Amino acid sequence: MFRPNITAMQGYVPGEQPRGMEFVKLNTNENPFPCSPAVKAAIGRVCQSGLQRYPDPMATAFRERAAELFKHEVPGITPDWILCGNGSDDILTIVTRSFVAPGGLIRFPRPSYILYNTLAAIQGAESETVDFKSDWTLGSAFTAANERLQLAFLPNPNSPTGTVIAPDKVAKLAAALPCPLIVDEAYADFATTNCLGLVAENERVIVTRTLSKSYSLAGLRFGFAVAQPQIIEQLIKVKDSYNCDSLSIAGATAAIDDQAYFAKTRDAIIATRERMTGALRGLGFECIDSQANFVWCRHGKRESRDLYQQLKDAGVLVRYMNYAGWGEGLRISVGSDEQCDLLLAKLGGMV
Ligand SMILES: *Cc1c(COP(=O)(O)O)cnc(C)c1O
């Protein structure tokens, strides 16, 4: 009954979300802090109103506030430059369905976000990965001509490495590519640069963001894309009519309105990230400098898979990742200072 590509594909396996036993959970890059109190208040008000009406299909309240927030980074931005989604994964699905035909080709770096591969498989398209160079940038293989190439994804900062390609280099990649470039900025709030400004210069650059990580709202499901209005206009045709619900629109809007809370929690995570990186190195780990809310590392003497299991047995969940043909390691989310201390204490007894 199924299309052959569906039967043949592996489904996407998200990081473990254990029910029951309490873990120190450092495996899916969630924020250790709860969301802003303003979010809970806004959601409470929507609940009071009854919920019998459909939500605003375009999440206008959020788009207006976001356009205001980004006006210095994106010259000329208005709400028509923004498309909201049920998490940024929804936006990634919308762009894949919009640009990629069955038999087409999607290109992305290796190692990067595993979902891109899944989206290609569902679409009946082919995936092509391009390895990073030793300085974590991408060479000409990433922009090479291919008549089947219809979409390129670039997570920036990248997951699982936490590395960033500078905006001027991303601009060159976008200019050289024959297809749209999705710059997946799920972690950009933890970085020193971002590519929002490129959207105004090149209509083939689409930047995606999420409130799951830096705004502590993984449970709410809200993400968005920023692109030129003629691009957003086409993408709107492909989205589900009511892809964001009333609660998430109200909560997300309140979250971006509380920039003081956002900045305070983000700064705390960045400080803990730097401390955690130094301490891991002190324990014999090779860590890449991260501009995200996680650190990618390998121990000089111990197998990553064994350490993952030992930590799990000790009640600490981290993400073990193995990229066929590339290598493996541990991706450890930056938690609270207490969680980080516990992780380091456990590791101290293992390595
Ligand atoms: C977490 C993540 C997303 C998706 O976030 P949502 O929770 O769906 O908004 C997208 N891209 C990357 C690289 C991520 O790590």
PDB file of C-alpha atoms and ligand atoms in Angstrom, residues 12 28-29 85-92 112-116 154-160 184-187 208-213 217-219 221-224 293-294 331, ligand 1:
ATOM      1  CA  TYR A  12      13.634   9.617  12.301  1.00  0.00           C
ATOM      2  CA  THR A  28      18.338  16.928  23.338  1.00  0.00           C
ATOM      3  CA  ASN A  29      19.614  20.484  23.853  1.00  0.00           C
ATOM      4  CA  GLY A  85       5.478  26.852  12.155  1.00  0.00           C
ATOM      5  CA  ASN A  86       4.761  24.067  14.618  1.00  0.00           C
ATOM      6  CA  GLY A  87       8.409  24.019  15.672  1.00  0.00           C
ATOM      7  CA  SER A  88      11.093  24.774  13.114  1.00  0.00           C
ATOM      8  CA  ASP A  89      10.890  21.127  12.006  1.00  0.00           C
ATOM      9  CA  ASP A  90       7.504  22.076  10.499  1.00  0.00           C
ATOM     10  CA  ILE A  91       9.230  24.871   8.547  1.00  0.00           C
ATOM     11  CA  LEU A  92      11.878  22.400   7.314  1.00  0.00           C
ATOM     12  CA  SER A 112      24.733  17.580  10.685  1.00  0.00           C
ATOM     13  CA  TYR A 113      21.042  17.345  11.607  1.00  0.00           C
ATOM     14  CA  ILE A 114      19.784  13.833  10.828  1.00  0.00           C
ATOM     15  CA  LEU A 115      16.239  15.023  10.112  1.00  0.00           C
ATOM     16  CA  TYR A 116      17.296  16.425   6.696  1.00  0.00           C
ATOM     17  CA  LEU A 154      23.133  24.465   6.439  1.00  0.00           C
ATOM     18  CA  PRO A 155      22.715  24.238  10.207  1.00  0.00           C
ATOM     19  CA  ASN A 156      24.630  27.246  11.567  1.00  0.00           C
ATOM     20  CA  PRO A 157      25.735  26.806  14.348  1.00  0.00           C
ATOM     21  CA  ASN A 158      25.975  23.201  13.266  1.00  0.00           C
ATOM     22  CA  SER A 159      24.686  20.271  15.275  1.00  0.00           C
ATOM     23  CA  PRO A 160      26.378  18.178  16.626  1.00  0.00           C
ATOM     24  CA  ASP A 184      18.968  26.473  10.043  1.00  0.00           C
ATOM     25  CA  GLU A 185      19.681  28.815  12.946  1.00  0.00           C
ATOM     26  CA  ALA A 186      18.167  26.716  15.737  1.00  0.00           C
ATOM     27  CA  TYR A 187      21.173  27.663  17.920  1.00  0.00           C
ATOM     28  CA  THR A 208      14.892  29.273  10.188  1.00  0.00           C
ATOM     29  CA  ARG A 209      14.714  29.764  13.945  1.00  0.00           C
ATOM     30  CA  THR A 210      13.079  27.942  16.852  1.00  0.00           C
ATOM     31  CA  LEU A 211      11.857  28.903  20.307  1.00  0.00           C
ATOM     32  CA  SER A 212      12.635  25.368  21.542  1.00  0.00           C
ATOM     33  CA  LYS A 213      16.189  25.992  22.675  1.00  0.00           C
ATOM     34  CA  LEU A 217       9.877  26.296  24.783  1.00  0.00           C
ATOM     35  CA  ALA A 218      10.608  22.840  23.340  1.00  0.00           C
ATOM     36  CA  GLY A 219       7.310  21.626  24.801  1.00  0.00           C
ATOM     37  CA  ARG A 221       6.351  23.771  19.523  1.00  0.00           C
ATOM     38  CA  PHE A 222       7.023  27.063  17.776  1.00  0.00           C
ATOM     39  CA  GLY A 223       9.509  28.024  15.068  1.00  0.00           C
ATOM     40  CA  PHE A 224       9.643  30.410  12.142  1.00  0.00           C
ATOM     41  CA  ASN A 293      24.072  25.153  23.883  1.00  0.00           C
ATOM     42  CA  PHE A 294      25.909  21.831  23.646  1.00  0.00           C
ATOM     43  CA  ARG A 331      26.954  15.617  22.227  1.00  0.00           C
TER      44      ARG A 331
HETATM   45  C1  LIG B   1      16.323  21.324  17.602  1.00  0.00           C
HETATM   46  C2  LIG B   1      16.619  21.585  16.145  1.00  0.00           C
HETATM   47  C3  LIG B   1      15.620  21.971  15.248  1.00  0.00           C
HETATM   48  C4  LIG B   1      14.150  21.861  15.527  1.00  0.00           C
HETATM   49  O1  LIG B   1      13.622  22.517  16.492  1.00  0.00           O
HETATM   50  P1  LIG B   1      12.060  22.517  16.766  1.00  0.00           P
HETATM   51  O2  LIG B   1      11.938  22.016  18.162  1.00  0.00           O
HETATM   52  O3  LIG B   1      11.340  21.670  15.758  1.00  0.00           O
HETATM   53  O4  LIG B   1      11.705  23.946  16.608  1.00  0.00           O
HETATM   54  C5  LIG B   1      15.967  22.284  13.952  1.00  0.00           C
HETATM   55  N1  LIG B   1      17.241  22.214  13.545  1.00  0.00           N
HETATM   56  C6  LIG B   1      18.221  21.827  14.358  1.00  0.00           C
HETATM   57  C7  LIG B   1      19.616  21.761  13.834  1.00  0.00           C
HETATM   58  C8  LIG B   1      17.949  21.490  15.672  1.00  0.00           C
HETATM   59  O5  LIG B   1      18.908  21.041  16.470  1.00  0.00           O
END
